[in-house]
Short mmCIF file of C-alpha atoms in Angstrom, two decimals:
data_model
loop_
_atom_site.label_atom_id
_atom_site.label_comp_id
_atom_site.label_asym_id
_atom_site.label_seq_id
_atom_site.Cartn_x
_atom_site.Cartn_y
_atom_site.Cartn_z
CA UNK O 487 11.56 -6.89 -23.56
CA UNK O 488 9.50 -7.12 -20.31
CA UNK O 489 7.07 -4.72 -20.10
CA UNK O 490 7.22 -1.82 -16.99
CA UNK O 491 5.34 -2.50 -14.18
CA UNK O 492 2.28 0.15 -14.04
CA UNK O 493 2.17 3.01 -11.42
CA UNK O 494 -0.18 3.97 -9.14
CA UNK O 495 -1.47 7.01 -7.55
CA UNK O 496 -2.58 5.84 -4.03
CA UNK O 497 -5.28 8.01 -2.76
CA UNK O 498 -3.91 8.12 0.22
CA UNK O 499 -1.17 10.41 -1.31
CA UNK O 500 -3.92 13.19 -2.12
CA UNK O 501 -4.89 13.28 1.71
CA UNK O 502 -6.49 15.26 3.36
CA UNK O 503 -8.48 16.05 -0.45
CA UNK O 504 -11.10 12.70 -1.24
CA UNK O 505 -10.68 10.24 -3.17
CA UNK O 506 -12.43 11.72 -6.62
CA UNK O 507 -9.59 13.95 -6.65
CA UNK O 508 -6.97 11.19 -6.87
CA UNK O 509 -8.65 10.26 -10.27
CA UNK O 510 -8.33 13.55 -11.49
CA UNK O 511 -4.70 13.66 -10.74
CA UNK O 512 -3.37 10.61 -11.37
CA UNK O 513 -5.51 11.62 -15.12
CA UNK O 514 -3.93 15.31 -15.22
CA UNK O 515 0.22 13.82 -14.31
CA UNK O 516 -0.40 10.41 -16.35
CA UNK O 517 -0.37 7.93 -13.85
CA UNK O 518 -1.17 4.29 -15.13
CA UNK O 519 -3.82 3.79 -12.77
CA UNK O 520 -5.35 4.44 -9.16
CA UNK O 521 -4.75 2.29 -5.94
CA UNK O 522 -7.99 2.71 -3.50
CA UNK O 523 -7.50 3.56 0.05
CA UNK O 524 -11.03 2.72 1.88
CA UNK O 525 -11.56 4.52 4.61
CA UNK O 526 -14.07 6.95 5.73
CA UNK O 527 -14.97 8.87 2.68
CA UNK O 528 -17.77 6.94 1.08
CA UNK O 529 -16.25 7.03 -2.19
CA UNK O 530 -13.88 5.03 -1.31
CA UNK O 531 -16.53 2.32 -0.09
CA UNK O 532 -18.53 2.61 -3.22
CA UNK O 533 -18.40 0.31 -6.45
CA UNK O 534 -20.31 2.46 -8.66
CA UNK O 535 -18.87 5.69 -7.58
CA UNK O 536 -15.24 4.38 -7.95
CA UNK O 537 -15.91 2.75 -11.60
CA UNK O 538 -17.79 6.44 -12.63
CA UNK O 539 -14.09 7.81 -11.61
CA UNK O 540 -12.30 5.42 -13.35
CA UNK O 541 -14.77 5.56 -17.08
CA UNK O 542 -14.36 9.72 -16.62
CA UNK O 543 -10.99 9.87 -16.17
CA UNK O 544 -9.66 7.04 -17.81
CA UNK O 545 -7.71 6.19 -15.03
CA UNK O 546 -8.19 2.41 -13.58
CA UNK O 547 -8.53 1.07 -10.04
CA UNK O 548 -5.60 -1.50 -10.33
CA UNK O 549 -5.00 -2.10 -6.47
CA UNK O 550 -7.28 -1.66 -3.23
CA UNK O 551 -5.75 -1.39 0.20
CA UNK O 552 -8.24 -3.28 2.60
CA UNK O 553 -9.53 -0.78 5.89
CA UNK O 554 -6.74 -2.02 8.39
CA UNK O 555 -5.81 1.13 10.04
CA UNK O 556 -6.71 2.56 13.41
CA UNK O 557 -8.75 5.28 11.72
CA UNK O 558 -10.74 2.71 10.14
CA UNK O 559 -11.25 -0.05 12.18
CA UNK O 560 -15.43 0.34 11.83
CA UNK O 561 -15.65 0.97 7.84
CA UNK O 562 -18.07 -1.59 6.51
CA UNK O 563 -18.03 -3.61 9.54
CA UNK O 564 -16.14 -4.14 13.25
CA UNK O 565 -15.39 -7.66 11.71
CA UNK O 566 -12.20 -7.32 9.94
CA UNK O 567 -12.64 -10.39 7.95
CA UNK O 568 -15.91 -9.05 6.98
CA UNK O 569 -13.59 -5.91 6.17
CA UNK O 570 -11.39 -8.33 4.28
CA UNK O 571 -14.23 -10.23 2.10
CA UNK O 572 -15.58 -6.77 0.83
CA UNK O 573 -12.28 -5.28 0.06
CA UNK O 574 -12.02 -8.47 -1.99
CA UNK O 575 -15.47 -8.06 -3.74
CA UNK O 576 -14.99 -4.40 -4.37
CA UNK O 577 -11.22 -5.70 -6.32
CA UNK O 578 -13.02 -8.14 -7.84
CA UNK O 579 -15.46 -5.64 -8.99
CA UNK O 580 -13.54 -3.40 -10.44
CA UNK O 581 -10.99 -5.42 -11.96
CA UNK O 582 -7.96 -4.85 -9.62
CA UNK O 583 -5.79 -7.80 -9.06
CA UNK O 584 -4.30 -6.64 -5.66
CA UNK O 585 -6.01 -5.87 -2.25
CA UNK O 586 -3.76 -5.02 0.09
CA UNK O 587 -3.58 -6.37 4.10
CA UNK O 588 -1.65 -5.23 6.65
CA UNK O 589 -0.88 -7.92 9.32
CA UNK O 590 -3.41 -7.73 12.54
CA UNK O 591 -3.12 -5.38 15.70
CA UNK O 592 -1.94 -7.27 19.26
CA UNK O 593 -5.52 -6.39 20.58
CA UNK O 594 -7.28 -8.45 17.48
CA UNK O 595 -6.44 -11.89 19.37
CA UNK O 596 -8.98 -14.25 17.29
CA UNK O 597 -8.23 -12.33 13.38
CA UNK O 598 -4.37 -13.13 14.80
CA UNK O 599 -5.10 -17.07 15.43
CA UNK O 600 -6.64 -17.14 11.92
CA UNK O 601 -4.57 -15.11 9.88
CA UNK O 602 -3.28 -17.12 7.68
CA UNK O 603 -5.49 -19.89 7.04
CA UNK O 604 -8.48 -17.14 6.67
CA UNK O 605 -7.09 -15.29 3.84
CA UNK O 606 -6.08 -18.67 2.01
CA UNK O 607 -9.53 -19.23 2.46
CA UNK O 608 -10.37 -15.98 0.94
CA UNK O 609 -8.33 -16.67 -1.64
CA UNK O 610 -10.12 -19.69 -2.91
CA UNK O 611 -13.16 -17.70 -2.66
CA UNK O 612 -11.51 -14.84 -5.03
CA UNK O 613 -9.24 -16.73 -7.14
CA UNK O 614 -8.69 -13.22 -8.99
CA UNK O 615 -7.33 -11.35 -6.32
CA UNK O 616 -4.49 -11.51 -4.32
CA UNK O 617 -4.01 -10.68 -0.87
CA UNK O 618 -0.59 -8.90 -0.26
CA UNK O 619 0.42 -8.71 3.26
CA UNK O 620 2.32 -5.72 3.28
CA UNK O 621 5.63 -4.76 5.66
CA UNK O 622 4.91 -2.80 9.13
CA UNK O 623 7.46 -0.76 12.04
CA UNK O 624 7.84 -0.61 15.35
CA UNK O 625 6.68 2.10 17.03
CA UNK O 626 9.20 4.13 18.82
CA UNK O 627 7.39 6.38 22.16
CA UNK O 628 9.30 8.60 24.59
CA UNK O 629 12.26 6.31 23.99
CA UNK O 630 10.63 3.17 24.20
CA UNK O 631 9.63 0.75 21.18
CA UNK O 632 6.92 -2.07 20.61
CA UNK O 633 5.72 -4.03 18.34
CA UNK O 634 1.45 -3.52 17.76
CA UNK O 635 1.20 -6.12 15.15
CA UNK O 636 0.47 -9.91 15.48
CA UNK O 637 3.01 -12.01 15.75
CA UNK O 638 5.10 -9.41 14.22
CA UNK O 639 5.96 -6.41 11.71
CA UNK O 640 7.82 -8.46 9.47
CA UNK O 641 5.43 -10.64 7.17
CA UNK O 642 8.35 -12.72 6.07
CA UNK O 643 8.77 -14.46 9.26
CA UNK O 644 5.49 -15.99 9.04
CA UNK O 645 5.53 -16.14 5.38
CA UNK O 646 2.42 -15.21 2.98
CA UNK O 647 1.34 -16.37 -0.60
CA UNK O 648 1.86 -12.72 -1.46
CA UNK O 649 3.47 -9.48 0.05
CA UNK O 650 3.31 -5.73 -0.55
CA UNK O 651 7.05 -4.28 0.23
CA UNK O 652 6.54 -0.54 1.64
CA UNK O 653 9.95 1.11 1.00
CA UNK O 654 8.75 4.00 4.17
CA UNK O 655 7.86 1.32 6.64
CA UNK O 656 11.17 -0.85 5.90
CA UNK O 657 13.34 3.08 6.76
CA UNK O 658 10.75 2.82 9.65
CA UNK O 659 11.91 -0.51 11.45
CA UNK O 660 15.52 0.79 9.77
CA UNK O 661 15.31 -2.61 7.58
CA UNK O 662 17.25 -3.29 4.10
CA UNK O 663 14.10 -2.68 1.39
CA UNK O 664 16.51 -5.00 -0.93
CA UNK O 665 17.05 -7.53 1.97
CA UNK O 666 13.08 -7.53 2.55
CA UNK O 667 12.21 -8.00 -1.40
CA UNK O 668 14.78 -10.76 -1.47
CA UNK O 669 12.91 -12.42 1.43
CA UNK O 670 9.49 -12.07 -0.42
CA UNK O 671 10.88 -13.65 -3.31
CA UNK O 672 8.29 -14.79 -5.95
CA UNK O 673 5.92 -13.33 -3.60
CA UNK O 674 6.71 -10.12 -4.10
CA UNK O 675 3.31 -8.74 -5.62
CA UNK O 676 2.99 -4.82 -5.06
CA UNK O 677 5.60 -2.15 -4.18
CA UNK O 678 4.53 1.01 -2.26
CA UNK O 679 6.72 3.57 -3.67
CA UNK O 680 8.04 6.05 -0.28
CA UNK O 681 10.98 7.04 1.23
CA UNK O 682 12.16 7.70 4.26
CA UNK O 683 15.40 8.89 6.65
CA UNK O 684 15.52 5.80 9.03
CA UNK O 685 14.89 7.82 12.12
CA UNK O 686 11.92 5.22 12.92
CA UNK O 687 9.04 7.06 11.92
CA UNK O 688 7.06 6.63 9.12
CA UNK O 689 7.29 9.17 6.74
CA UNK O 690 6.05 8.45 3.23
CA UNK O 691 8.72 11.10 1.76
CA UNK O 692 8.94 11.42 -2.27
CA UNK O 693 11.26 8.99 -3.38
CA UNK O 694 14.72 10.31 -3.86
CA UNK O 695 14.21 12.67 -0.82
CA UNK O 696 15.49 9.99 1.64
CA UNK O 697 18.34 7.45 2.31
CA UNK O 698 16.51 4.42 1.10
CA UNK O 699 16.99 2.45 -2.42
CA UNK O 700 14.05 3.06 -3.89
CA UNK O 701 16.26 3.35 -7.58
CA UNK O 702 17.45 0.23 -6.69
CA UNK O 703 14.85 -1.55 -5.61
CA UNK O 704 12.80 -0.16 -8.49
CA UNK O 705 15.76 -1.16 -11.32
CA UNK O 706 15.58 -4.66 -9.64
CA UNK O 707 12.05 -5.29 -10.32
CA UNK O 708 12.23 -6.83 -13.49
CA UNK O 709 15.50 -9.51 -12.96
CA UNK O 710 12.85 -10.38 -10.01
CA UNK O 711 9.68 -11.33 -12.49
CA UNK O 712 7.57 -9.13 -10.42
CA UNK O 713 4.18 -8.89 -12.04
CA UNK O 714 2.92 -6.30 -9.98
CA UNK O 715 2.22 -2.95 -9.75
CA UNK O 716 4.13 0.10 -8.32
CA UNK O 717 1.64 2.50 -5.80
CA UNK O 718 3.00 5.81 -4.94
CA UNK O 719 2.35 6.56 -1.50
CA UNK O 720 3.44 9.64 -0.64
CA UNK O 721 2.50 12.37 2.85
CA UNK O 722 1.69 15.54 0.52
CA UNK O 723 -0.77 16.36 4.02
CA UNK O 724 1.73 19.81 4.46
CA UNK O 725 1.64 20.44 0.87
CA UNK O 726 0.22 24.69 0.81
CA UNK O 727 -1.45 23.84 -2.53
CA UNK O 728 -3.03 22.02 -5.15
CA UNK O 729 0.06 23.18 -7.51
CA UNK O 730 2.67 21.96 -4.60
CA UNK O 731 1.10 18.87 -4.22
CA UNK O 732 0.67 18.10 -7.76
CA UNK O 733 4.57 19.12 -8.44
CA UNK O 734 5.59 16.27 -5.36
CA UNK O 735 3.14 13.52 -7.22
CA UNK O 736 4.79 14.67 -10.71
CA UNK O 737 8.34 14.02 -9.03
CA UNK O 738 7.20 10.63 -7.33
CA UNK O 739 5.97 9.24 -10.92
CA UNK O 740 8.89 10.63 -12.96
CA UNK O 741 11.22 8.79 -9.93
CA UNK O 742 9.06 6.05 -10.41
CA UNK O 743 9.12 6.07 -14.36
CA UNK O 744 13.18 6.92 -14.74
CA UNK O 745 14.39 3.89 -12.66
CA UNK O 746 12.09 1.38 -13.71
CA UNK O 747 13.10 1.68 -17.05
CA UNK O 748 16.55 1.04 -15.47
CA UNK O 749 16.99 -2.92 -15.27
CA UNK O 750 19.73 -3.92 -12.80
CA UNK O 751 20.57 -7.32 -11.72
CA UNK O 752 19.22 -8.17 -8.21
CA UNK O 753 22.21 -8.90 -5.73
#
């Protein structure tokens, strides 16, 4: 029998609270482990302080998305390789197989030309950890759309040693999340559990509250061999309280836990 794929609590799902608190919840609901969102908070930067989390609580740091959004575009360093190579070493420090990369903005011209052959050089330098390049949108302004990624949102037409399929970003650029995993393939390493209405925004809804497969996708993960993990990443930002965002993070996992233990073939 293969064994379920772990889930995650992303810290970004506990935003705006900080990072400590996503150990505590993903602890209190049962989560399988934690996946790190650096960004401004400094526990989120910080080796030590993460791994004191993870001992207290019990809870492991089994994925670390890398500091690619606008918002954090100076964490660590205005270099985003440099960005890159310490997102690697804080994985590598505490044991999590998967950093997470989103592909670069138009404006990053030179991290664009080198894209690819700079994280298969990272690679070799952390054999450990892989780098999943995970699915963007389009954005859609005041009727108008473009595309603010290099040389596109879609990490599949390039193609990558490893992706990370985000089922909110594929309702975003209105793309089939089973059409995407079947064009990662093998290289499917890390799912960000989200759902979303396809009205091309990206909304990070509990799964089950949209139009996208997330059951499916999730009951397909075994007939694909994925060895990964599944993060939930979830917008609880509205959420009145503690208690209401807790109850949405309960739902997401239980999702999460009912349909992976639900094998289906892949199409």
């Amino acid at each position: 029998m293969t064994a379920r794929a772990p889930v995650l609590l992303s810290s970004s799902s506990v935003f705006p609270e900080p990072t400590a608190a996503t150990f505590e919840m993903a602890a209190t609901l049962g989560y399988d482990g934690v996946e790190v969102m650096v960004w401004t908070d400094p526990v989120s930067q910080d080796a030590g302080a993460l791994r004191g989390l993870a001992e207290h609580y019990g809870v492991p740091v089994l994925s670390v998305h890398a500091p690619c959004l606008l918002v954090t575009q100076r964490v660590w360093s205005p270099d985003p390789w440099e960005r890159l190579r310490r997102s690697a070493v804080l994985a590598e420090t505490l044991g999590a197989p998967t950093v997470v990369v989103h592909p670069p903005f138009t404006w990053q011209r030179d991290y664009a030309r080198s894209f690819a052959t700079g994280l298969g050089r990272l690679a070799g330098h952390h054999p450990d950890v892989r780098f999943a390049v995970e699915n963007m949108y389009p954005v859609r302004m005041a009727g108008r759309q473009f595309v603010p990624y290099v040389p596109g949102w879609n990490p599949t037409d390039t193609g990558y040693d490893a992706y990370t399929l985000d089922l909110s970003h594929c309702a975003a650029s209105r793309s089939d999340a089973l059409e995407m995993a079947d064009a990662m393939g093998a290289q499917l390493a890390h799912v960000h559990l989200g759902d979303g209405t396809g009205e091309g925004r990206d909304e990070h809804l509990v799964p089950g509250r949209g139009t996208q497969p997330c059951a499916e996708l999730l009951a397909s993960l075994a007939a694909r061999g994925f060895t990964g993990a599944v993060a939930v990443e979830v917008a609880t930002r509205g959420a009145k309280s503690r208690a209401v965002r807790e109850a949405d993070l309960r739902a997401s996992l239980e999702f999460a836990r009912e349909h992976l233990a639900a094998p289906a073939p892949v199409r």
